[in-house]
Amino acid sequence: ASDGTNGHSQLPTEEDMRLLQLQQRYAEEAAKRIRADGPAQFLDLTDADTDRFKAIAEDPWADHAALNAKQTVKDGATYKFLVLGGGYGGLLYAVRLMQAGLIKGPDDVRLVDAAGGFGGTWYWNRYPGLHCDVESYIYMPLLEETGYMPKQKYSPGSELREHAERIATQFELHDKALFRSNAKAATWDEEEKLWTVQITEGRGPNEPSRELTLKCQYLMVASGVLNVPHVPKIPGLEGFGGEMFHTARWDYSATGGSYESPDMEKLKDKRVGIIGTGATSIQIIPQLAKWAKELYVFQRTPSAVHPRDQKATDPEEWKTKIASKKGWQVERALNFAAHMSLATKEGEENLVNDGWTRIPAYSALIGSPGFGLIEPTPEAIGANVARLYKMDTPTAETARARVDQIVKDPETANKLKAWYPSWCKRPTFSDMYLQAFNEPNVHLIDTNGQGIEAATKDGLIFAGKEDPLDVLVLSTGYRSPAFGNGNPAAKTGISVIGRGGLSMDEKWKNIGSATLHGVATSGFPNLFFAFGPQTAATANFITMLEVGIQHTAHILAKAEEKVGAGSRAIVEVTKEEEEAWTMQVMMRAPYFASIMGCTPGYLNGEGQSARQDPKDMMKASRSSGWSEGMLSYVEVLEEYRREGSLKGVEITAA
Ligand code: FAD
Ligand code: NDP
């Protein structure tokens, strides 16, 4: 037949029908959770104006006496590089810039962080059970440089923080960091061709804070993605009478034990509540279950929980197979990225070979090269989305079946099943979480997508019933990384004023994202950022940081070579080339349409992205990722560097 059906009508198969029903169920579950207030349902703890929430946001870990005794910056001084952030991103900037020969002398770099030490995420988060979810061998940066062998395939948070310290020690950064300090504003000084940065240094409860002004030639923004803890605006929450804290500021004085030894003895006679069942809770709940007299888990949306298969590192395997040759870490990280985005070559070994690499439809979120550019038509977009749903079904069904295998009570098991595709929320991995629900002291309060109704002095209310609690853990996550359409200034909470008084907030508000390769934007010379929009993603955030930071270090090394020793370089991307890159990104945006239909979460602006007007949607599409995935993006950047002319980067001498 001319319609290509060989004379058979194209009736849906049984499998098609099953898939449609599944999609229908996913859509119903998502619809249940859509709220008119979207992201406004949360309060960022950094914006809290009440004593209770302000106290919750405070740094519990800083050693104020030791930090007050140190002086690492001089007010008014000029440094070559100022790095905002002392997490793995900030450390990577410092080290890669050193290795590129850009940081040499003692005043060439300073790092500024609101935290009281290095580590970023791994400084702030010290909750019991904390581990990285990506293999440590590729997650922990600079393992080749430091020669460190992680003890396990997935390292605990303490080892991850110690590693940040190790990097700082090896690269002599301890006396180059200003901690407990919030950068508030950065202004380009056209006369001096320098950035002026306003900073408030906190000095602990017994000393007044200090206002500092630092100047720098280059400003590097490494202010992170998930570090503004937020809490739901649940009526009455602030008036809760018991102990209450957020997971990013764990309060061991309330639970007993310490980060080093989390024996939470004080919970033995306590009724503990925890709100949230995201990646954080998956790690904490098994620990709380061991110590609390009663544990109440308040769930709005369950996480999909896959096997973890933690194991100790075998030193022999480490020496002979994993870390056996120079360049192994980048190779392993890119091998992982290739498996994640279905970009492997024929017969390519799966080096990490863990649960992540068995979630092929995660490529809906991070891109994949195999499907070309998706035309912006309903048919092409629909076909791509249908393909992804089909690809995900075995993974999602296996995860749901695993709940039944582990959780003994069928009613509880049903409530713990995730009814959304794998790309909608960060998948989780645990061999302890589901098991905890078999313990008699663990109670699941499933809110059927609705969340807690209210809090009282004594506990939490759902469906008109109060559960009395002594301790309440807020495991309610962070401000979305998509905040401000990825505007680095908004994400960092600073006002950035570039050439001619141009404000970065205004630029983003007016036109949306505009970058060259996701690392710099026109009008803001000598300012670079990591984790910008318009880059490629993968499950391992460190690969994302590494790729952008190494690219920036290359550009700056070339720029300095061009202006020659003795001159200061001014490096700025052109409007034409950033617009050309933005167009490339926008052409790829239709690939990511499947995220819009997701159950609300930080990835889709709590469900708002599907409800934007067309103008805002257009703007948002400028913040898209690279739809062919990490390897393709790396190749584009490598080709750009090989070509050598640094097209779209203007380099002048100050
Ligand atoms: P961060 O580690 O967030 O550091 C940024 C620093 O900048 C912070 O210390 C912050 O205080 C500082 N800062 C921000 N704004 C300012 C300002 N205005 N002034 C001064 N300082 C400022 N990713 C993975 O790939 N795998 C994982 O297993 C993983 N686990 C995670 C677990 C948790 C609990 C969380 C919250 C995130 C996790 N992530 C994980 C994501 C993680 O944030 C990144 O992997 C990575 O640590 C980011 O490093 P960074 O240096 O860019 O940001
Ligand atoms: P999430 O945003 O993932 O989870 C917050 C939780 O709070 C969700 O379960 C959310 O439900 C729930 N919640 C919010 N408001 C309410 C309410 N009013 N009533 C009831 N429940 C509510 O934050 P996490 O801290 O868990 O994780 C954030 C990210 O950090 C992860 O996605 C991951 O990238 C990273 N991370 C990685 C870890 C690792 O394994 N190494 C560990 C921890 C975090 P709902 O889903 O319905 O919104």
Coordinates of C-alpha atoms in Angstrom, one line a residue, residues 108-632:
D108 CA 47.4 36.5 42.3
V109 CA 44.3 34.8 43.8
R110 CA 41.9 35.1 46.7
L111 CA 38.8 32.9 47.2
V112 CA 35.7 34.3 49.0
D113 CA 33.0 32.2 50.5
A114 CA 30.1 32.7 52.9
A115 CA 31.1 29.3 54.5
G116 CA 33.6 29.0 57.3
G117 CA 35.9 26.7 55.3
F118 CA 36.5 25.0 51.9
G119 CA 34.1 22.4 50.4
G120 CA 30.9 24.3 49.5
T121 CA 28.2 21.7 49.4
W122 CA 30.4 19.4 51.5
Y123 CA 31.1 22.2 54.0
W124 CA 27.4 23.1 54.6
N125 CA 25.9 19.6 54.4
R126 CA 26.9 17.3 57.3
Y127 CA 23.8 15.3 57.8
P128 CA 24.1 11.6 58.9
G129 CA 24.3 9.3 55.9
L130 CA 25.6 12.0 53.5
H131 CA 27.5 10.5 50.5
C132 CA 28.0 11.5 46.9
D133 CA 25.7 9.7 44.5
V134 CA 28.2 9.7 41.6
E135 CA 31.2 7.4 41.8
S136 CA 33.9 9.2 43.9
Y137 CA 36.6 8.2 41.4
I138 CA 35.1 10.7 39.0
Y139 CA 33.3 13.0 41.4
M140 CA 36.2 14.0 43.6
P141 CA 38.2 16.5 41.6
L142 CA 42.0 16.4 41.1
L143 CA 42.6 12.8 42.3
E144 CA 45.5 12.5 39.9
E145 CA 47.1 15.7 41.2
T146 CA 46.6 14.8 44.9
G147 CA 47.3 11.1 44.4
Y148 CA 44.3 10.3 46.7
M149 CA 42.5 7.0 46.5
P150 CA 38.9 7.3 47.8
K151 CA 38.1 4.6 50.3
Q152 CA 34.8 3.6 48.7
K153 CA 33.0 3.7 45.4
Y154 CA 30.7 6.4 46.9
S155 CA 32.5 8.6 49.5
P156 CA 30.8 9.9 52.6
G157 CA 30.5 13.6 53.0
S158 CA 33.3 13.8 55.5
E159 CA 35.8 12.4 53.0
L160 CA 34.5 14.8 50.4
R161 CA 35.1 17.8 52.7
E162 CA 38.5 16.5 53.7
H163 CA 39.3 16.2 50.1
A164 CA 38.5 19.9 49.6
E165 CA 40.9 20.6 52.5
R166 CA 43.5 18.4 50.9
I167 CA 43.4 20.3 47.6
A168 CA 43.6 23.6 49.5
T169 CA 46.6 22.4 51.4
Q170 CA 48.5 21.0 48.4
F171 CA 47.9 24.1 46.3
E172 CA 48.6 26.5 49.3
L173 CA 45.2 28.1 49.3
H174 CA 44.5 28.3 53.0
D175 CA 46.1 31.7 53.4
K176 CA 44.3 32.9 50.3
A177 CA 40.7 32.4 51.4
L178 CA 38.3 34.8 53.0
F179 CA 35.6 32.8 54.8
R180 CA 32.3 33.8 56.4
S181 CA 32.1 36.5 53.8
N182 CA 29.3 37.3 51.5
A183 CA 30.0 39.0 48.3
K184 CA 27.1 41.5 47.7
A185 CA 28.1 43.6 44.7
A186 CA 30.6 43.7 41.9
T187 CA 31.1 46.7 39.6
W188 CA 33.4 47.1 36.6
D189 CA 35.6 50.1 37.0
E190 CA 36.1 51.5 33.5
E191 CA 38.9 53.8 34.6
E192 CA 41.0 51.2 36.3
K193 CA 39.8 48.3 34.2
L194 CA 39.2 46.3 37.4
W195 CA 36.3 44.8 39.2
T196 CA 35.4 46.3 42.6
V197 CA 33.8 43.8 44.9
Q198 CA 31.8 44.6 48.0
I199 CA 32.0 42.0 50.7
T200 CA 30.6 41.7 54.2
E201 CA 32.8 39.6 56.4
G202 CA 30.9 38.0 59.3
R203 CA 33.1 37.6 62.4
G204 CA 30.9 35.5 64.6
P205 CA 28.5 36.3 67.5
N206 CA 31.1 38.3 69.5
E207 CA 32.5 40.7 66.9
P208 CA 30.8 43.1 64.5
S209 CA 30.9 42.2 60.9
R210 CA 33.3 44.1 58.5
E211 CA 32.6 45.7 55.2
L212 CA 35.4 45.2 52.7
T213 CA 36.2 46.3 49.2
L214 CA 38.5 44.2 47.1
K215 CA 39.5 44.8 43.6
C216 CA 40.5 42.3 41.0
Q217 CA 41.4 41.9 37.3
Y218 CA 39.4 38.8 36.9
L219 CA 36.2 37.8 38.7
M220 CA 35.4 34.1 38.6
V221 CA 32.0 33.1 39.8
A222 CA 31.8 29.6 41.3
S223 CA 28.9 30.1 43.6
G224 CA 27.3 26.7 43.1
V225 CA 23.9 25.3 42.2
L226 CA 22.1 23.9 45.2
N227 CA 23.2 26.0 48.2
V228 CA 20.3 28.3 49.1
P229 CA 18.2 26.2 51.4
H230 CA 14.6 26.8 51.3
V231 CA 11.5 25.8 53.3
P232 CA 7.9 25.6 52.4
K233 CA 5.7 28.4 53.6
I234 CA 3.6 26.0 55.7
P235 CA 1.2 28.0 58.0
G236 CA 2.4 28.0 61.5
L237 CA 5.8 26.3 60.8
E238 CA 7.8 29.0 62.6
G239 CA 5.7 28.5 65.7
F240 CA 6.6 24.8 66.0
G241 CA 7.6 24.3 69.6
G242 CA 10.2 21.6 69.3
E243 CA 13.7 21.5 67.7
M244 CA 13.6 22.3 64.0
F245 CA 16.4 22.6 61.5
H246 CA 17.2 22.2 57.7
T247 CA 19.3 19.3 56.5
A248 CA 22.0 21.8 55.1
R249 CA 22.6 22.9 58.7
W250 CA 22.3 19.7 60.7
D251 CA 21.8 20.4 64.4
Y252 CA 23.7 17.7 66.3
S253 CA 23.0 19.5 69.6
A254 CA 19.3 18.5 69.0
T255 CA 20.0 15.0 67.8
G256 CA 23.1 14.0 69.8
G257 CA 26.2 12.6 68.2
S258 CA 28.5 14.6 65.9
Y259 CA 29.3 14.6 62.2
E260 CA 32.3 12.3 62.9
S261 CA 30.3 10.0 65.1
P262 CA 26.6 10.4 64.4
D263 CA 25.2 8.4 67.3
M264 CA 22.0 10.3 67.7
E265 CA 21.4 9.3 71.3
K266 CA 19.2 12.3 72.1
L267 CA 16.5 10.9 69.7
K268 CA 16.0 7.7 71.6
D269 CA 13.0 9.0 73.4
K270 CA 11.9 11.5 70.7
R271 CA 9.2 11.6 68.0
V272 CA 11.0 12.9 65.0
G273 CA 9.4 14.2 61.8
I274 CA 11.1 14.7 58.5
I275 CA 9.4 16.7 55.7
G276 CA 10.6 15.7 52.2
T277 CA 11.6 12.5 50.4
G278 CA 14.2 13.8 47.9
A279 CA 17.8 12.7 47.4
T280 CA 18.7 14.1 50.8
S281 CA 16.0 12.3 52.8
I282 CA 16.9 9.0 51.1
Q283 CA 20.2 9.1 52.8
I284 CA 19.0 10.5 56.2
I285 CA 15.9 8.4 56.9
P286 CA 17.7 5.1 57.4
Q287 CA 20.0 6.9 59.9
L288 CA 17.1 8.5 61.8
A289 CA 15.2 5.2 61.8
K290 CA 18.1 3.7 63.8
W291 CA 17.9 6.3 66.6
A292 CA 14.4 7.9 66.8
K293 CA 11.8 6.5 69.1
E294 CA 9.3 7.1 66.4
L295 CA 10.0 8.5 62.9
Y296 CA 7.3 10.2 60.8
V297 CA 8.2 10.6 57.2
F298 CA 6.0 13.3 55.5
Q299 CA 6.0 12.6 51.8
R300 CA 4.6 14.7 49.0
T301 CA 6.2 12.9 46.1
P302 CA 8.2 9.6 46.4
S303 CA 11.7 9.3 44.9
A304 CA 12.6 6.5 42.6
V305 CA 15.2 4.4 44.5
H306 CA 17.6 2.2 42.6
P307 CA 20.2 -0.2 44.1
R308 CA 23.4 1.4 45.4
D309 CA 25.9 -1.5 45.4
Q310 CA 28.4 0.4 47.6
K311 CA 31.8 -1.2 47.8
A312 CA 35.3 -0.6 49.3
T313 CA 37.9 0.4 46.8
D314 CA 40.3 -2.4 46.0
P315 CA 43.8 -0.9 46.1
E316 CA 45.0 -3.5 43.6
E317 CA 42.2 -2.7 41.1
W318 CA 42.9 1.0 41.8
K319 CA 46.5 0.7 40.8
T320 CA 46.2 -1.6 37.9
K321 CA 42.9 -0.7 36.4
I322 CA 41.3 2.5 37.6
A323 CA 44.1 4.9 38.1
S324 CA 46.7 3.1 36.0
K325 CA 47.7 5.8 33.5
K326 CA 48.0 9.6 33.2
G327 CA 44.7 11.2 32.2
W328 CA 42.6 8.4 33.6
Q329 CA 40.2 10.6 35.6
V330 CA 39.1 12.7 32.7
E331 CA 38.8 9.6 30.5
R332 CA 36.7 7.8 33.1
A333 CA 34.5 10.9 33.7
L334 CA 33.9 11.3 29.9
N335 CA 33.3 7.5 29.6
F336 CA 30.6 7.9 32.2
A337 CA 29.1 10.9 30.5
A338 CA 29.1 9.0 27.2
H339 CA 27.2 6.1 28.8
M340 CA 24.8 8.6 30.4
S341 CA 24.0 10.3 27.2
L342 CA 23.9 7.2 25.0
A343 CA 27.0 8.4 23.1
T344 CA 29.3 5.4 23.4
K345 CA 31.3 4.0 20.6
E346 CA 30.8 0.4 19.5
G347 CA 32.2 -1.9 22.1
E348 CA 33.2 0.9 24.5
E349 CA 33.7 -0.5 28.0
N350 CA 31.4 0.9 30.7
L351 CA 34.1 1.8 33.2
V352 CA 31.9 3.1 36.1
N353 CA 29.1 0.6 35.3
D354 CA 26.7 1.6 38.0
G355 CA 23.0 2.3 38.4
W356 CA 23.3 5.7 36.7
T357 CA 24.4 4.0 33.5
R358 CA 21.3 1.9 33.5
I359 CA 18.9 4.8 33.3
P360 CA 19.0 5.5 29.5
A361 CA 16.1 7.9 29.5
Y362 CA 18.0 10.3 31.9
S363 CA 19.3 11.5 28.5
A364 CA 16.0 13.4 28.2
L365 CA 17.5 15.8 30.8
I366 CA 21.1 15.8 29.8
G367 CA 20.9 15.3 26.0
S368 CA 22.1 12.7 23.6
P369 CA 23.6 12.8 20.2
G370 CA 21.6 10.1 18.5
F371 CA 18.4 11.9 17.6
G372 CA 19.5 15.0 15.8
L373 CA 17.9 18.4 16.3
I374 CA 14.3 18.1 17.1
E375 CA 12.2 20.3 14.8
P376 CA 10.0 22.7 16.8
T377 CA 6.8 21.2 15.6
P378 CA 4.2 19.4 17.8
E379 CA 4.7 16.2 15.7
A380 CA 8.5 16.0 16.0
I381 CA 8.4 17.0 19.7
G382 CA 5.6 14.5 20.4
A383 CA 7.5 11.7 18.7
N384 CA 10.7 12.5 20.7
V385 CA 8.8 12.6 24.0
A386 CA 7.0 9.3 23.2
R387 CA 10.4 7.7 22.3
L388 CA 11.7 8.8 25.7
Y389 CA 8.7 7.5 27.6
K390 CA 9.1 4.1 25.9
M391 CA 12.8 4.0 26.7
D392 CA 12.2 4.8 30.3
T393 CA 9.4 2.3 31.0
P394 CA 11.5 -0.7 31.9
T395 CA 13.7 1.4 34.3
A396 CA 10.7 2.9 36.0
E397 CA 8.9 -0.4 36.3
T398 CA 11.9 -2.1 37.7
A399 CA 12.1 0.6 40.4
R400 CA 8.5 0.2 41.2
A401 CA 8.8 -3.6 41.4
R402 CA 11.8 -3.2 43.7
V403 CA 9.5 -1.4 46.2
D404 CA 7.2 -4.4 46.3
Q405 CA 10.2 -6.7 46.7
I406 CA 11.6 -4.8 49.7
V407 CA 8.7 -3.2 51.6
K408 CA 6.6 -5.8 53.4
D409 CA 3.4 -3.8 53.9
P410 CA 1.7 -3.6 50.5
E411 CA -0.1 -0.3 51.3
T412 CA 3.1 1.4 52.3
A413 CA 4.8 -0.1 49.3
N414 CA 2.2 1.4 47.0
K415 CA 2.7 4.9 48.4
L416 CA 6.5 4.7 47.9
K417 CA 6.3 4.1 44.2
A418 CA 7.4 6.9 41.9
W419 CA 4.9 7.7 39.1
Y420 CA 7.0 9.9 36.9
P421 CA 9.7 9.2 34.3
S422 CA 13.3 9.0 35.4
W423 CA 14.3 12.4 34.1
C424 CA 11.8 14.4 36.2
K425 CA 13.7 14.2 39.6
R426 CA 17.2 13.2 40.4
P427 CA 17.1 9.4 40.7
T428 CA 18.3 8.1 44.0
F429 CA 20.3 5.0 45.0
S430 CA 20.1 3.2 48.3
D431 CA 20.1 -0.3 49.8
M432 CA 18.8 1.0 53.1
Y433 CA 16.0 3.5 52.4
L434 CA 13.1 1.3 51.4
Q435 CA 14.1 -1.3 54.0
A436 CA 13.7 1.4 56.8
F437 CA 9.9 1.3 56.2
N438 CA 9.8 -2.3 57.5
E439 CA 10.9 -1.0 60.9
P440 CA 8.0 -0.7 63.4
N441 CA 9.1 2.8 64.5
V442 CA 9.0 4.3 60.9
H443 CA 5.7 5.7 59.8
L444 CA 5.0 7.0 56.3
I445 CA 2.6 9.9 56.2
D446 CA 1.8 10.2 52.5
T447 CA 0.1 13.5 51.6
N448 CA -0.9 12.2 48.1
G449 CA 1.0 15.0 46.4
Q450 CA -0.6 17.8 48.5
G451 CA 2.1 18.5 51.2
I452 CA 1.6 19.4 54.8
E453 CA -1.5 21.5 55.6
A454 CA -0.2 23.3 58.7
A455 CA 2.1 23.2 61.6
T456 CA 1.3 23.8 65.3
K457 CA 3.3 24.2 68.4
D458 CA 3.1 20.5 68.8
G459 CA 3.5 18.9 65.4
L460 CA 2.3 18.8 61.8
I461 CA -1.2 18.5 60.4
F462 CA -2.2 16.6 57.3
A463 CA -5.8 15.7 56.4
G464 CA -7.0 17.4 59.6
K465 CA -5.0 15.0 61.7
E466 CA -2.1 16.2 63.9
D467 CA 1.0 14.1 64.4
P468 CA 2.8 15.3 67.5
L469 CA 6.5 15.7 67.2
D470 CA 9.5 16.7 69.3
V471 CA 12.0 17.3 66.5
L472 CA 11.3 18.4 63.0
V473 CA 13.8 18.0 60.1
L474 CA 13.2 20.2 57.1
S475 CA 14.6 18.1 54.2
T476 CA 12.9 20.5 51.7
G477 CA 15.7 21.3 49.3
Y478 CA 17.1 24.3 47.7
R479 CA 16.3 27.3 45.5
S480 CA 16.2 26.0 41.9
P481 CA 19.4 26.2 39.9
A482 CA 17.2 27.7 37.1
F483 CA 16.5 30.7 39.4
G484 CA 16.7 33.9 37.3
N485 CA 17.0 31.9 34.1
G486 CA 20.5 30.9 35.1
N487 CA 21.7 34.5 35.6
P488 CA 25.0 34.0 37.5
A489 CA 24.5 37.3 39.4
A490 CA 21.0 36.4 40.6
K491 CA 22.1 32.9 41.5
T492 CA 25.0 34.3 43.5
G493 CA 22.8 36.9 45.2
I494 CA 25.1 39.8 44.0
S495 CA 24.4 42.9 42.0
V496 CA 26.8 42.8 39.0
I497 CA 27.3 46.1 37.1
G498 CA 29.4 45.8 33.9
R499 CA 30.4 48.2 31.2
G500 CA 28.5 51.5 31.0
G501 CA 26.4 50.7 34.1
L502 CA 24.9 47.6 32.5
S503 CA 23.3 45.4 35.2
M504 CA 23.5 41.7 34.7
D505 CA 20.0 41.3 36.2
E506 CA 18.7 43.8 33.6
K507 CA 20.4 42.1 30.8
W508 CA 19.0 38.7 31.7
K509 CA 15.6 40.2 32.3
N510 CA 15.5 41.9 29.0
I511 CA 16.9 39.2 26.7
G512 CA 17.4 36.1 28.8
S513 CA 20.6 34.1 28.8
A514 CA 23.3 35.2 26.5
T515 CA 26.8 33.6 26.7
L516 CA 29.6 32.3 24.7
H517 CA 29.9 28.6 25.4
G518 CA 28.2 29.2 28.8
V519 CA 31.2 30.7 30.4
A520 CA 31.1 34.5 29.8
T521 CA 28.7 37.2 28.7
S522 CA 29.2 40.5 26.7
G523 CA 29.3 43.8 28.6
F524 CA 31.0 42.1 31.6
P525 CA 34.7 41.9 30.7
N526 CA 37.0 39.6 32.7
L527 CA 34.1 37.9 34.4
F528 CA 33.6 34.2 34.0
F529 CA 31.3 31.7 35.5
A530 CA 30.9 28.0 35.9
F531 CA 27.5 26.2 35.7
G532 CA 26.2 28.9 33.5
P533 CA 23.2 28.1 31.3
Q534 CA 23.9 27.2 27.7
T535 CA 26.3 24.4 28.5
A536 CA 26.0 20.6 28.5
A537 CA 24.9 18.6 31.5
T538 CA 25.6 15.2 32.9
A539 CA 24.8 13.4 36.2
N540 CA 28.3 14.3 37.5
F541 CA 28.3 18.0 38.3
I542 CA 32.1 18.0 38.6
T543 CA 32.5 17.2 34.9
M544 CA 30.3 20.2 34.1
L545 CA 32.6 22.4 36.3
E546 CA 35.8 20.9 34.9
V547 CA 34.9 21.4 31.2
G548 CA 33.9 25.0 31.6
I549 CA 36.8 25.9 33.9
Q550 CA 39.4 24.3 31.7
H551 CA 37.9 26.1 28.7
T552 CA 38.1 29.4 30.5
A553 CA 41.7 28.8 31.6
H554 CA 42.6 28.1 28.0
I555 CA 41.0 31.3 26.8
L556 CA 42.7 33.4 29.5
A557 CA 46.1 31.8 28.9
K558 CA 45.8 32.7 25.2
A559 CA 44.7 36.2 26.1
E560 CA 47.7 36.8 28.3
E561 CA 50.0 35.5 25.7
K562 CA 48.5 37.9 23.2
V563 CA 48.9 41.1 25.4
G564 CA 52.3 40.0 26.6
A565 CA 53.9 40.1 30.0
G566 CA 53.7 43.5 31.6
S567 CA 50.2 44.3 30.3
R568 CA 46.9 43.4 31.9
A569 CA 44.5 41.6 29.5
I570 CA 40.9 42.6 29.1
V571 CA 38.8 39.7 27.8
E572 CA 35.3 40.1 26.6
V573 CA 33.0 38.1 24.4
T574 CA 31.2 39.9 21.5
K575 CA 27.5 40.4 21.3
E576 CA 27.5 38.8 17.8
E577 CA 29.1 35.5 18.9
E578 CA 27.1 35.2 22.1
E579 CA 24.0 35.6 20.1
A580 CA 25.2 33.0 17.6
W581 CA 25.9 30.6 20.4
T582 CA 22.5 31.4 22.0
M583 CA 20.8 30.6 18.6
Q584 CA 22.6 27.2 18.6
V585 CA 21.3 26.5 22.0
M586 CA 17.8 27.6 21.2
M587 CA 17.7 25.4 18.2
R588 CA 18.3 22.5 20.6
A589 CA 15.6 23.5 23.1
P590 CA 12.8 21.4 21.6
Y591 CA 14.7 18.3 22.6
F592 CA 14.1 19.1 26.2
A593 CA 10.3 19.4 25.9
S594 CA 9.7 16.3 28.0
I595 CA 10.8 18.2 31.1
M596 CA 7.8 20.5 30.9
G597 CA 5.3 17.7 31.5
C598 CA 7.2 16.6 34.5
T599 CA 5.8 16.4 38.0
P600 CA 6.8 19.7 39.7
G601 CA 10.3 20.0 41.1
Y602 CA 13.3 22.3 40.9
L603 CA 14.0 21.1 37.3
N604 CA 10.9 22.6 35.8
G605 CA 10.4 25.6 38.0
E606 CA 8.0 23.7 40.2
G607 CA 5.7 23.2 37.2
Q608 CA 5.8 26.8 36.1
S609 CA 7.8 26.3 32.9
A610 CA 4.8 24.7 31.2
R611 CA 2.6 27.7 32.0
Q612 CA 4.7 30.5 30.8
D613 CA 3.5 32.9 28.1
P614 CA 5.2 32.4 24.7
K615 CA 7.5 35.4 25.2
D616 CA 8.8 34.1 28.6
M617 CA 9.0 30.6 27.1
M618 CA 11.2 32.0 24.3
K619 CA 13.4 33.7 26.8
A620 CA 13.6 30.5 28.9
S621 CA 14.6 28.5 25.8
R622 CA 17.8 30.7 25.6
S623 CA 18.8 29.0 28.9
S624 CA 18.6 25.5 27.4
G625 CA 21.4 23.0 27.6
W626 CA 23.3 21.3 24.7
S627 CA 21.0 18.7 23.5
E628 CA 23.6 16.4 22.0
G629 CA 25.1 15.9 25.5
M630 CA 28.4 16.4 27.2
L631 CA 30.7 14.7 24.7
S632 CA 29.4 16.7 21.8

